[in-house]
Coordinates of C-alpha atoms in Angstrom, one line a residue:
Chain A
X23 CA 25.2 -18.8 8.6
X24 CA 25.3 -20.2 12.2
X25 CA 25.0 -23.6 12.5
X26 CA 21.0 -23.0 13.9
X27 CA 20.0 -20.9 11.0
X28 CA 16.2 -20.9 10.2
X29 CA 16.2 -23.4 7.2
X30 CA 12.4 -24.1 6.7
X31 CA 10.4 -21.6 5.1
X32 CA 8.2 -20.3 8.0
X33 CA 5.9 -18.6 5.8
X34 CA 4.7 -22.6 5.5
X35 CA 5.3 -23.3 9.2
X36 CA 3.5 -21.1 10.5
X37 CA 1.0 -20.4 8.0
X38 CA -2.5 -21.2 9.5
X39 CA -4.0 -24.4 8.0
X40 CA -7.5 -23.7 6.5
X41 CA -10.3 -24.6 8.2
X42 CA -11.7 -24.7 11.9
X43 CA -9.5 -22.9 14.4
X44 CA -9.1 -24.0 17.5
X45 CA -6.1 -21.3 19.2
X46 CA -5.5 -24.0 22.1
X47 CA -4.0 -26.7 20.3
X48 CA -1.5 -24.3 18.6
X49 CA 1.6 -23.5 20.8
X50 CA 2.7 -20.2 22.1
X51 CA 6.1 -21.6 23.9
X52 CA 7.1 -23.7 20.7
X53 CA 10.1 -22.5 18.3
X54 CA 8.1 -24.1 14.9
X55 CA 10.8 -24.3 12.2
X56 CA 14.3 -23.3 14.9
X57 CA 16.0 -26.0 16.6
X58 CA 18.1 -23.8 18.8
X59 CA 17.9 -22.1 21.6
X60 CA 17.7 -18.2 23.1
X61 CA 21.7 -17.4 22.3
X62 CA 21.3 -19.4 18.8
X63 CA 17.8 -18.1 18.0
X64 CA 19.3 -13.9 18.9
X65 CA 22.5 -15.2 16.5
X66 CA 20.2 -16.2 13.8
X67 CA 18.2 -13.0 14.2
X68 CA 21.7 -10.5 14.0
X69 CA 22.6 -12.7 10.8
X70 CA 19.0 -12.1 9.3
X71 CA 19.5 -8.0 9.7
X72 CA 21.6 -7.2 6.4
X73 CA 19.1 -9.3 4.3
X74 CA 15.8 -7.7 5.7
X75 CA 17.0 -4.3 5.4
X76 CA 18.9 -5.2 2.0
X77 CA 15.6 -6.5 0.9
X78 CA 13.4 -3.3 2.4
X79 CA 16.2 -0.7 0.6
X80 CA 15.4 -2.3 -2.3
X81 CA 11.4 -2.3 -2.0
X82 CA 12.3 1.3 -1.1
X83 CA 14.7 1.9 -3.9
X84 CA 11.6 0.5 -6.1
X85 CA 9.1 2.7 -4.9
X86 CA 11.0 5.6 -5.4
X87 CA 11.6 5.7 -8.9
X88 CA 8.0 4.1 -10.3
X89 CA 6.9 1.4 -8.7
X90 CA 4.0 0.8 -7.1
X91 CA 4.4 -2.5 -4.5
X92 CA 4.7 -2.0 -0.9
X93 CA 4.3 -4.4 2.3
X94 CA 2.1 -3.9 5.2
X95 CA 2.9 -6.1 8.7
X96 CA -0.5 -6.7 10.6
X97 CA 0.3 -7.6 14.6
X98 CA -2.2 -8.4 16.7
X99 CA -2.3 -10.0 19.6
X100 CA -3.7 -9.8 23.2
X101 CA -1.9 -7.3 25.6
X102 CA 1.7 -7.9 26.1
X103 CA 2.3 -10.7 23.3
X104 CA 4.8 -8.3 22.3
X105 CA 3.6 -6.1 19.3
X106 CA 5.6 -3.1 21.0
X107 CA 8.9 -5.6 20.9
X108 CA 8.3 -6.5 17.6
X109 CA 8.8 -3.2 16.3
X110 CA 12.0 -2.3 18.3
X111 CA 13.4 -5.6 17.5
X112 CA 12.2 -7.0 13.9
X113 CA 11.5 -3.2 12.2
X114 CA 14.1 -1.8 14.0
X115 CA 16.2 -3.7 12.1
X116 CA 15.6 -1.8 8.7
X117 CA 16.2 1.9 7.5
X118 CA 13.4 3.9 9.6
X119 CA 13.0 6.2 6.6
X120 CA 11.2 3.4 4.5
X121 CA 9.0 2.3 7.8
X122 CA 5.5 3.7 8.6
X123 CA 4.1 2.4 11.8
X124 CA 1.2 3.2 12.8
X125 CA -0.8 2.0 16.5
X126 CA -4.7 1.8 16.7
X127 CA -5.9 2.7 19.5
X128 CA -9.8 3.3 20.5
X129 CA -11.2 5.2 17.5
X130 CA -11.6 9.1 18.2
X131 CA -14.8 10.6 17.6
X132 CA -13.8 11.5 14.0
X133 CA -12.6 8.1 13.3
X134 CA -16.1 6.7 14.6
X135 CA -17.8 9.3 12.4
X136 CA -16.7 7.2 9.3
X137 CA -16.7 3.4 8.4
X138 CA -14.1 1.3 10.4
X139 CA -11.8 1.0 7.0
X140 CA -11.4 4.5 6.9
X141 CA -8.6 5.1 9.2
X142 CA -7.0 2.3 8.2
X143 CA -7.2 3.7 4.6
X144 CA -5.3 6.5 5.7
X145 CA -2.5 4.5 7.1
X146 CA -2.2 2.4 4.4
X147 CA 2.1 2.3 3.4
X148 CA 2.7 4.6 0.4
X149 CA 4.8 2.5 -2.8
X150 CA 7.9 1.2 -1.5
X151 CA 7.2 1.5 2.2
X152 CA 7.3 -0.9 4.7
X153 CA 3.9 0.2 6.8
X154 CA 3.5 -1.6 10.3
X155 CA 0.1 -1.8 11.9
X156 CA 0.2 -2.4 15.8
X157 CA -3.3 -2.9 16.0
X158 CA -5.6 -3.1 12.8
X159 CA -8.9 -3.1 11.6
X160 CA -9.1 -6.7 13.3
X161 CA -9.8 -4.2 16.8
X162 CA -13.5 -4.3 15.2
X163 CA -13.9 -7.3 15.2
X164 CA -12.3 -8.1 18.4
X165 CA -12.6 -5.9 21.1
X166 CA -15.8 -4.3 19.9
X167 CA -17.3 -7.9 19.7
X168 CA -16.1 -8.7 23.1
X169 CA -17.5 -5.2 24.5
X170 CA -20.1 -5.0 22.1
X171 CA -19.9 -2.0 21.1
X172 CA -21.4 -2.6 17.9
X173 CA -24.4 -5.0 17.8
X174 CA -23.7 -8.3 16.7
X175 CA -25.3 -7.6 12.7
X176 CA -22.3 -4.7 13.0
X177 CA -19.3 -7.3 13.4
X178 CA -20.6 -10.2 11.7
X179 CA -20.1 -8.7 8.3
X180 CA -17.0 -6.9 8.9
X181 CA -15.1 -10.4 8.3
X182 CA -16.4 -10.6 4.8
X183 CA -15.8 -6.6 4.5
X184 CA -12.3 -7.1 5.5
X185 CA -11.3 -9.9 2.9
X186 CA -12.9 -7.7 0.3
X187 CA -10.2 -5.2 1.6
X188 CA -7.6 -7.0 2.0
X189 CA -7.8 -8.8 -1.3
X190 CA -8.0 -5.1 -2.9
X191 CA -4.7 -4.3 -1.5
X192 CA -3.1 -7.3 -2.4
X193 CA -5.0 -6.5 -6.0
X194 CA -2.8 -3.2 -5.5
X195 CA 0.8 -4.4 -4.7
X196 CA 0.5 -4.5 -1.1
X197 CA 1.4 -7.8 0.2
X198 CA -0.2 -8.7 3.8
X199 CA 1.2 -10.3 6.4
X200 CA -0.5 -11.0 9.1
X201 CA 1.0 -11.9 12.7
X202 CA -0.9 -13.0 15.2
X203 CA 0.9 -13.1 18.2
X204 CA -0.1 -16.5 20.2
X205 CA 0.5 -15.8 23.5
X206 CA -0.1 -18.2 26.7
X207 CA -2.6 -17.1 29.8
X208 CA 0.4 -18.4 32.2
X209 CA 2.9 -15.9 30.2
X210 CA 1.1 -13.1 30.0
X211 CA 0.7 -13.0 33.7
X212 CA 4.1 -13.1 34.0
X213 CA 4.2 -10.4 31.8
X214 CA 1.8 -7.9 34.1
X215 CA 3.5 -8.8 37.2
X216 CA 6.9 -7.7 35.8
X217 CA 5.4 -4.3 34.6
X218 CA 4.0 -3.8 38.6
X219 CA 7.4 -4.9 40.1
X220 CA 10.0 -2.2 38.2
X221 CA 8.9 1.2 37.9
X222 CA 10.5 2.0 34.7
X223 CA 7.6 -0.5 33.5
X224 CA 4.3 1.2 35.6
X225 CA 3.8 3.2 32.7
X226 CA 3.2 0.2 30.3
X227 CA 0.3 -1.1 33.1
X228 CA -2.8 0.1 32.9
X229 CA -5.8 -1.7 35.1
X230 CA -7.9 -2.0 32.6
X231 CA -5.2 -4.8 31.7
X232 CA -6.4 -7.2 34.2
X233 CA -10.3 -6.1 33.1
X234 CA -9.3 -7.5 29.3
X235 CA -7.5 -10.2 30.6
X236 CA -10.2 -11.7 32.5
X237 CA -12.2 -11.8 29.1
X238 CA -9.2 -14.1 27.8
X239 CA -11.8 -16.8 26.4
X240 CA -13.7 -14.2 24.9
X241 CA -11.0 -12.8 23.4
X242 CA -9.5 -16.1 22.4
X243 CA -13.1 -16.9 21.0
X244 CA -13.1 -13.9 18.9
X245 CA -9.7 -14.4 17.4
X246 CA -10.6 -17.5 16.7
X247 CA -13.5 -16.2 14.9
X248 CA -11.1 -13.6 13.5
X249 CA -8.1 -15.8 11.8
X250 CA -10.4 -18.6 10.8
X251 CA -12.9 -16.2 8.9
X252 CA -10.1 -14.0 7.4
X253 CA -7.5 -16.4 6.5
X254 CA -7.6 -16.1 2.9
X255 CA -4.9 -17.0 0.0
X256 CA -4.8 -13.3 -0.8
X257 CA -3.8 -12.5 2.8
X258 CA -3.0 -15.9 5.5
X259 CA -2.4 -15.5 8.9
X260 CA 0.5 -16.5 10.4
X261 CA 0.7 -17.8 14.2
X262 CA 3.5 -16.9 15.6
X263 CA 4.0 -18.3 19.1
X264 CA 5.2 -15.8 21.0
X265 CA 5.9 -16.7 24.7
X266 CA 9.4 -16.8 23.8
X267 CA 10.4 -13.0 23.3
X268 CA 13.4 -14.0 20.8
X269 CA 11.5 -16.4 18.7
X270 CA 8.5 -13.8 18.1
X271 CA 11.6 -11.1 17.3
X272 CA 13.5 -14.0 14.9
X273 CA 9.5 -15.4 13.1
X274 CA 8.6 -12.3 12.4
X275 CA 12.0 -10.8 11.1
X276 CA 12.1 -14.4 9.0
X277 CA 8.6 -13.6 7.7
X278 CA 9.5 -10.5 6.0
X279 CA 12.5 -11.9 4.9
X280 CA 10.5 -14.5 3.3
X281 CA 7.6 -12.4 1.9
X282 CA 10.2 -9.3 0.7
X283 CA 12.3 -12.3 -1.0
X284 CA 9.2 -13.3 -3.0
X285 CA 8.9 -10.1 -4.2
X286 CA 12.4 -10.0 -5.4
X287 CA 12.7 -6.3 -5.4
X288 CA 15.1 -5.0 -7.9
X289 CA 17.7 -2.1 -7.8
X290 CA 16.3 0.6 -10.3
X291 CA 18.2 0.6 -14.2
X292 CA 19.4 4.4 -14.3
X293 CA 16.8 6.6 -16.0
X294 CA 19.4 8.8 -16.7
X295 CA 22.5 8.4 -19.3
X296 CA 24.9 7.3 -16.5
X297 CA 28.2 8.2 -18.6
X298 CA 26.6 11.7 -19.9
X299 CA 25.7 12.6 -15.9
X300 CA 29.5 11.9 -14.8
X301 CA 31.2 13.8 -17.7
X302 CA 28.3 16.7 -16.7
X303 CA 29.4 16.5 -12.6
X304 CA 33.2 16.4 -13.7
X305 CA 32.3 19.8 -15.2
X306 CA 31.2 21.5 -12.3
Chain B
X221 CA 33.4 5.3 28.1
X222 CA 36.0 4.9 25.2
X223 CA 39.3 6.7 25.7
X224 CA 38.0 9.0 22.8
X225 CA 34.2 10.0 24.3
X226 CA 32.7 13.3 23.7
X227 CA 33.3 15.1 26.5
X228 CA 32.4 18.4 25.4
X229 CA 28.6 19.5 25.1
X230 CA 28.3 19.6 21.3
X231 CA 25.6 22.4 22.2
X232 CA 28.0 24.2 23.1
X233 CA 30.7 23.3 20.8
X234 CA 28.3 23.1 17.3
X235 CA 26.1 26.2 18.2
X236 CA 26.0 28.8 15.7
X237 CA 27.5 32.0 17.2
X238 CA 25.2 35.1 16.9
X239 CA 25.7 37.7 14.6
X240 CA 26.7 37.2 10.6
X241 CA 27.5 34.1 9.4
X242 CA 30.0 32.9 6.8
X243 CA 30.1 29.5 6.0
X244 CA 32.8 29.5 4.0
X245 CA 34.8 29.8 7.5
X246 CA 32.8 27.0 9.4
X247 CA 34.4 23.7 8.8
X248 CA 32.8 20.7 6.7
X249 CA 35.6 17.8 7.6
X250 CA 36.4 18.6 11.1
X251 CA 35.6 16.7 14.1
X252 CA 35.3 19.4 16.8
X253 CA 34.3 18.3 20.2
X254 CA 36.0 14.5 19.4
X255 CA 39.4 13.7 19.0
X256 CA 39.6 9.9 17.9
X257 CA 39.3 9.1 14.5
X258 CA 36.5 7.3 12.4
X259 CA 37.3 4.0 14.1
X260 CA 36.9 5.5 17.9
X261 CA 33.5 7.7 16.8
X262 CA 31.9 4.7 15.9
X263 CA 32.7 3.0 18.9
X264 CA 31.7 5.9 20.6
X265 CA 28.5 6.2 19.1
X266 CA 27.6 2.5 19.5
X267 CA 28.4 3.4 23.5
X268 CA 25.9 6.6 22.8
X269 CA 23.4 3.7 21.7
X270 CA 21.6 2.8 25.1
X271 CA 21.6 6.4 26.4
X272 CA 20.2 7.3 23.5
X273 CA 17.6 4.9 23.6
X274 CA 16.8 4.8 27.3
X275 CA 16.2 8.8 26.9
X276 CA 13.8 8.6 23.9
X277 CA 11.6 5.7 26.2
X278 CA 11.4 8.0 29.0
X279 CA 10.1 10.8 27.3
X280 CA 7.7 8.3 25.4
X281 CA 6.4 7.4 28.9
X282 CA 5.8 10.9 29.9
X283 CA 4.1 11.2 26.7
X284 CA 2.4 8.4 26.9
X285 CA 1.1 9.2 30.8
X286 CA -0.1 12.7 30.3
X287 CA 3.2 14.8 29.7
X288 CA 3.0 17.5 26.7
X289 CA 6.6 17.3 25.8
X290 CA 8.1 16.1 22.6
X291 CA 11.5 16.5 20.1
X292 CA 11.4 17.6 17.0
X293 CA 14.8 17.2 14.9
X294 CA 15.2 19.5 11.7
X295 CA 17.6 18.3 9.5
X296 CA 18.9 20.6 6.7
X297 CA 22.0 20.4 4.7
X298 CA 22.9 20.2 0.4
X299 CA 21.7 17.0 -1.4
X300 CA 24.3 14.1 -0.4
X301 CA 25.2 15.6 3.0
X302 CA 23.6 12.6 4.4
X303 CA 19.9 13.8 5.9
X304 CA 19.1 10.2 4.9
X305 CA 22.2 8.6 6.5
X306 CA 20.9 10.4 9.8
X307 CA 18.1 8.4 10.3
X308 CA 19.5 5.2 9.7
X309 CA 22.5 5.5 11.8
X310 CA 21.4 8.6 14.8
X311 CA 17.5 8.0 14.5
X312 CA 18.1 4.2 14.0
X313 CA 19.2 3.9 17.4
X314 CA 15.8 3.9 19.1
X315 CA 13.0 2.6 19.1
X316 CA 10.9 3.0 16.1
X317 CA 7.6 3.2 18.0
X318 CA 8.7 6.5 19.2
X319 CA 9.5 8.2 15.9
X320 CA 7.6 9.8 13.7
X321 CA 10.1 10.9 10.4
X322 CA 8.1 13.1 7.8
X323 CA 10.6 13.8 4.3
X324 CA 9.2 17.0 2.7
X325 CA 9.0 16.8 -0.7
X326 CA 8.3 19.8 -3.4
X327 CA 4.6 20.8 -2.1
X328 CA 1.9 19.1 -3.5
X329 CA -0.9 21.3 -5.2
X330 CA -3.1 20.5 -2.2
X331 CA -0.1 21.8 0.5
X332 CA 0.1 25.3 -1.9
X333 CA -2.9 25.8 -1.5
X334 CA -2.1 26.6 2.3
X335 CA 0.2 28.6 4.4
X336 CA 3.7 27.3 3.6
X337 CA 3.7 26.0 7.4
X338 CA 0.4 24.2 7.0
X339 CA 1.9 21.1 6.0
X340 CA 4.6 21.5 9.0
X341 CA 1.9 21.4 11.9
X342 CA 0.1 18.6 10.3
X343 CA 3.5 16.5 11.1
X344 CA 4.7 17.7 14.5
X345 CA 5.0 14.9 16.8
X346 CA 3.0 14.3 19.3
X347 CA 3.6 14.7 22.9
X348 CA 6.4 12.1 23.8
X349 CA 7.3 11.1 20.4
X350 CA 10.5 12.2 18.9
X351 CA 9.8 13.9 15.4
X352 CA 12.3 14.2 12.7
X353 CA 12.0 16.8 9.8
X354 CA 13.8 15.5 6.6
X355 CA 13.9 19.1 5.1
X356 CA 11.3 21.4 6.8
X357 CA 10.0 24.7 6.3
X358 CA 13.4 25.6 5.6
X359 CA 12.9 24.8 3.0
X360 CA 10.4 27.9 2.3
X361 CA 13.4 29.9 2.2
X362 CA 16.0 27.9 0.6
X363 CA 14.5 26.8 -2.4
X364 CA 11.8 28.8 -2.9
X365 CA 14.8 31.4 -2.4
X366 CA 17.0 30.1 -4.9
X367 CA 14.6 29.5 -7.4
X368 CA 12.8 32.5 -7.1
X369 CA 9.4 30.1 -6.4
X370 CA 7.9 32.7 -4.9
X371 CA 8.4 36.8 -5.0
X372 CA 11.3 37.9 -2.8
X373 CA 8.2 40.0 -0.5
X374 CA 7.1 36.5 0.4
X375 CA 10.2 34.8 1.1
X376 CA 11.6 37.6 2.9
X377 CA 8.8 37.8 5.6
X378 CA 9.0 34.2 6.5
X379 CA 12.3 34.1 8.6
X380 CA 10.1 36.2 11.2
X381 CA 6.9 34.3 10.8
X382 CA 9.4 31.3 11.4
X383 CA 11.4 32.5 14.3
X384 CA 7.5 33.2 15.7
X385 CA 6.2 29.6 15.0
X386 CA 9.5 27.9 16.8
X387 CA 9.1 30.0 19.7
X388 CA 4.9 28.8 19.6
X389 CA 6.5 25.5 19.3
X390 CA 9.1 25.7 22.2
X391 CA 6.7 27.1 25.0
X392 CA 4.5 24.5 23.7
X393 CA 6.9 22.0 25.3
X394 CA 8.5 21.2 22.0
X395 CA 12.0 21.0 22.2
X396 CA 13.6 22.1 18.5
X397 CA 17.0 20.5 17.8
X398 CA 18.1 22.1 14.0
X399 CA 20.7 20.5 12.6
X400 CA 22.8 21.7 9.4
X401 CA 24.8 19.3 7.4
X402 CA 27.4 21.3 6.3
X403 CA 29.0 19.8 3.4
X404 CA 31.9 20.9 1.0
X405 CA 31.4 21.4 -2.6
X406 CA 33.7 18.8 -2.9
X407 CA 32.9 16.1 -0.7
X408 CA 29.6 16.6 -2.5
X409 CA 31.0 15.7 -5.5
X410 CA 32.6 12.9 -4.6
X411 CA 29.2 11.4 -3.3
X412 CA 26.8 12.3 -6.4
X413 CA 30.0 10.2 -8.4
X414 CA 29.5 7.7 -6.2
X415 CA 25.9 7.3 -6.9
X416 CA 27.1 7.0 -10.5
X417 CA 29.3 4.6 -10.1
X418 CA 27.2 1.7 -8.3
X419 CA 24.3 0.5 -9.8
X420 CA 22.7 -0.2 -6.5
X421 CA 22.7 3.6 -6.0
X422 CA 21.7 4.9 -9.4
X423 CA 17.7 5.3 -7.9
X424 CA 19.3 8.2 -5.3
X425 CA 20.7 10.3 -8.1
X426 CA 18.7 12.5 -10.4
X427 CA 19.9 14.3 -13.2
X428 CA 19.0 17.5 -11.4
X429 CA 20.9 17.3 -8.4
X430 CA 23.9 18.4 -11.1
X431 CA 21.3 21.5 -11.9
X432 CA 21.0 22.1 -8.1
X433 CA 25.0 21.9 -7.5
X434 CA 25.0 24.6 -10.4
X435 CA 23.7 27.0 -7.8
X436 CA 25.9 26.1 -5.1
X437 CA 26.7 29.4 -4.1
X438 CA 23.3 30.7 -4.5
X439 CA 22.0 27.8 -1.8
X440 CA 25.0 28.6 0.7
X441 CA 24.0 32.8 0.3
X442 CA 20.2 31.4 1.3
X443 CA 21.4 28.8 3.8
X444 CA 23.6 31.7 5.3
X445 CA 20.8 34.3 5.9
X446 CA 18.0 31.5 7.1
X447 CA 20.5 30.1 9.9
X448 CA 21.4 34.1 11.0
X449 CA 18.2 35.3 10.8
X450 CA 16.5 31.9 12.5
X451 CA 19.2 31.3 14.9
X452 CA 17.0 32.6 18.0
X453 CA 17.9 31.5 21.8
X454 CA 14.2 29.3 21.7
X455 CA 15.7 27.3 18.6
X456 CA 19.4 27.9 18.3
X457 CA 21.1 26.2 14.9
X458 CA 23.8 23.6 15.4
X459 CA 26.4 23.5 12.3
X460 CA 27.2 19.8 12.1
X461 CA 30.3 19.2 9.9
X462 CA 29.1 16.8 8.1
X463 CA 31.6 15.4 5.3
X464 CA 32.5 12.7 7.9
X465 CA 30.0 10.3 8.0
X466 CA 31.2 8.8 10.8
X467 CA 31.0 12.3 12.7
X468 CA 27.8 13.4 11.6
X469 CA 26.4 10.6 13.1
X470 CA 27.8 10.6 16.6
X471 CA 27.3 14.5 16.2
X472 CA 23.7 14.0 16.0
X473 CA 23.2 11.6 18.2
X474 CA 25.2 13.4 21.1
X475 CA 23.0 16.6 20.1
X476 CA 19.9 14.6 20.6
X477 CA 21.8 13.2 24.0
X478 CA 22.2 16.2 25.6
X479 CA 18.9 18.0 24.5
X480 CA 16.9 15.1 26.0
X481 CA 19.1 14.7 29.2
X482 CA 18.5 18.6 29.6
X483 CA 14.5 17.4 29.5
X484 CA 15.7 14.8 32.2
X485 CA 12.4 12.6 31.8
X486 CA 11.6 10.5 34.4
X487 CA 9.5 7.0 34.6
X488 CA 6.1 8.4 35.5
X489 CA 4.8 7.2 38.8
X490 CA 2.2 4.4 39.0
X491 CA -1.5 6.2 38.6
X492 CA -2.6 2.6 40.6
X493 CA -2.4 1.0 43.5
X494 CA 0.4 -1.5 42.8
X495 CA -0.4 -3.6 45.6
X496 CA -3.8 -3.9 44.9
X497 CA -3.3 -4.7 41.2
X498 CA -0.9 -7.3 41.8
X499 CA -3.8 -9.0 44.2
X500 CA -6.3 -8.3 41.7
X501 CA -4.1 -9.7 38.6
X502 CA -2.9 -12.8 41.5
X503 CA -6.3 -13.6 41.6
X504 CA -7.0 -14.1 37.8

């Protein structure tokens, strides 16, 4: 372990406290539970690989033969808080044959034919699987509350809808987490202006970027609305602040770690009569 | 470059020759196109990594920007010969958010109800993404072949109805890389005893796979006549030898290499005015 290793549990750091939410008093450019730096915090992450993909082979290995649990990752967060990074970075870190990502993006005109859930039913990780949503269900009751494209009666009971899901799935051996990557105004900025100066990044930039981001306090409203609404024991949000690239990569990689540890997958027992199967192969 | 890089196109070097084939007198444990040893091919293949990787985001851009084209991997080899291994340690290398791996199982009731290449163009990737096939419809004549699943009259037809399908899928700007994992007898052997002998790997074994090995000849007459009768110019077979690991991998992974360098994506152009975004995002 390096001498910076991510001690606290940040499943408790960066849980979201109950209660009123107000998104600018919690930091985006913060390292909650690290006390190194960028070299030490990319160390950390590299020394947290074998145990998340240990831990995932296992859930895998669990699936497989019987078992019913699985774990599905939730990131949202406003245009370039790094949902795309997350997945190269954190889920690239475990065995892409147990990983099912999926990325929402405006419903088609099949998806809209059905209740909002129903896509996200589909995409739902099967037993074992480690299922990542880059996007969610949250979208309706974010950007279609911002753009109103459902009338207010539509997205006001979709928070209680939601926790009625959610607390299904948990019901079901899917255990939530939920990332909401916090991300600064001034950052994100940043961010654009680096996809419109290198033109291996102009296809990452779209204009309807700058549209969105001048709704930021919309947005921020409606997340606010969002996490406080929906943060519920069954499924918490976590707030990950993610200004710093290789904090977001090292929380949410410590998350899983965390949540996959409390589920203390096991390796299967052999179904089979172990000595019986090798005197059988010797035979052949 | 390592003093031991792959110099040679493995297209070239891996491509099944026209004509009859007799896999008896293809190799399983050699290393053709690479001279170093295991230590040197995994050097090389970490030095494959970023090329790898910056490929697969190009053509994701394209995709993602209008273009139609995509690669779909078939992987198809004996149980143990590492299909599984592939993705972790090929696939693995780039970013997850680009890959879309689909593991065929025995058909379910629902997929038998259709054409046995139903199920296949459900799970084609979509432009820009990089598809993997772990098993395929191969599968509809390997198996199904073996085990007399079907009449002979229906196997028989569906190397054409294949070779037809692959060349749809080729001029529909999918580029199909077909991999077989060509394993000895023996090296399997060793690996399904391996699985016996490690608790941590009793949930990949099943009693059956000692049934399967049974037929060993019968699955190397079938895998014979599918990859000579489906080895067309649109969708040529490549005959990885694949009883080291450490090959198979950086085999793979050059194969994918030098079919996606032959696609030679490029960044897409800004759709924008860069100029005028970066005033318009200045000015928020």
């Amino acid at each position: 372990m390096s001498r910076h290793d991510v001690a606290e549990r940040l499943t408790e750091v960066l849980a979201l406290p109950p209660g009123p939410v107000n998104l600018a008093k919690l930091p985006t450019d913060a390292t909650p539970g690290f006390a190194g730096g960028k070299r030490a915090g990319k160390r950390a992450l590299a020394e947290l690989a074998p145990t998340v993909s240990d831990l995932q082979e296992r859930l895998f290995a669990e699936g497989h033969t019987g078992g019913t649990r699985s774990l599905l990752l939730v990131l949202q967060g406003m245009d370039t808080s790094g949902k795309g990074g997350t997945l190269r970075h954190s889920v690239g870190l475990v065995d892409p044959q147990g990983v099912r990502i999926t990325s929402f993006k405006a419903p088609t005109r099949e998806e809209l034919r059905h209740d909002f859930l129903w896509r996200i039913r589909r995409a739902l990780p099967e037993p074992g699987y480690l299922g990542i949503f880059d996007r969610s269900h949250y979208e309706d009751v974010l950007v279609a509350r911002v753009h109103e494209l459902v009338p207010p009666e539509t997205w006001m009971v979709r928070y209680d809808v939601i926790n009625e899901f959610e607390r299904e799935l948990t019901g079901n051996g899917v255990t939530v987490v939920k990332c909401f990557l916090h991300l600064s105004k001034k950052e994100q900025k940043k961010r654009l202006t680096a996809r419109l100066e290198d033109p291996t990044k102009y296809w990452k930039y779209n204009p309807g970027d700058v549209d969105e981001r001048a709704r930021w306090e919309d947005y921020q409203a409606a997340y606010a609305a969002a996490l406080e609404r929906t943060n519920t024991s069954a499924a918490p949000w976590y707030v990950v602040p993610a200004d710093r690239k290789w904090y977001r990569n090292l929380a949410i990689t410590k998350l899983l770690v965390e949540r996959l540890s409390d589920l203390d997958p096991q390796w299967p027992p052999a179904e089979f009569d172990v000595q019986g199967e090798l005197a059988r192969l010797n035979r052949t």
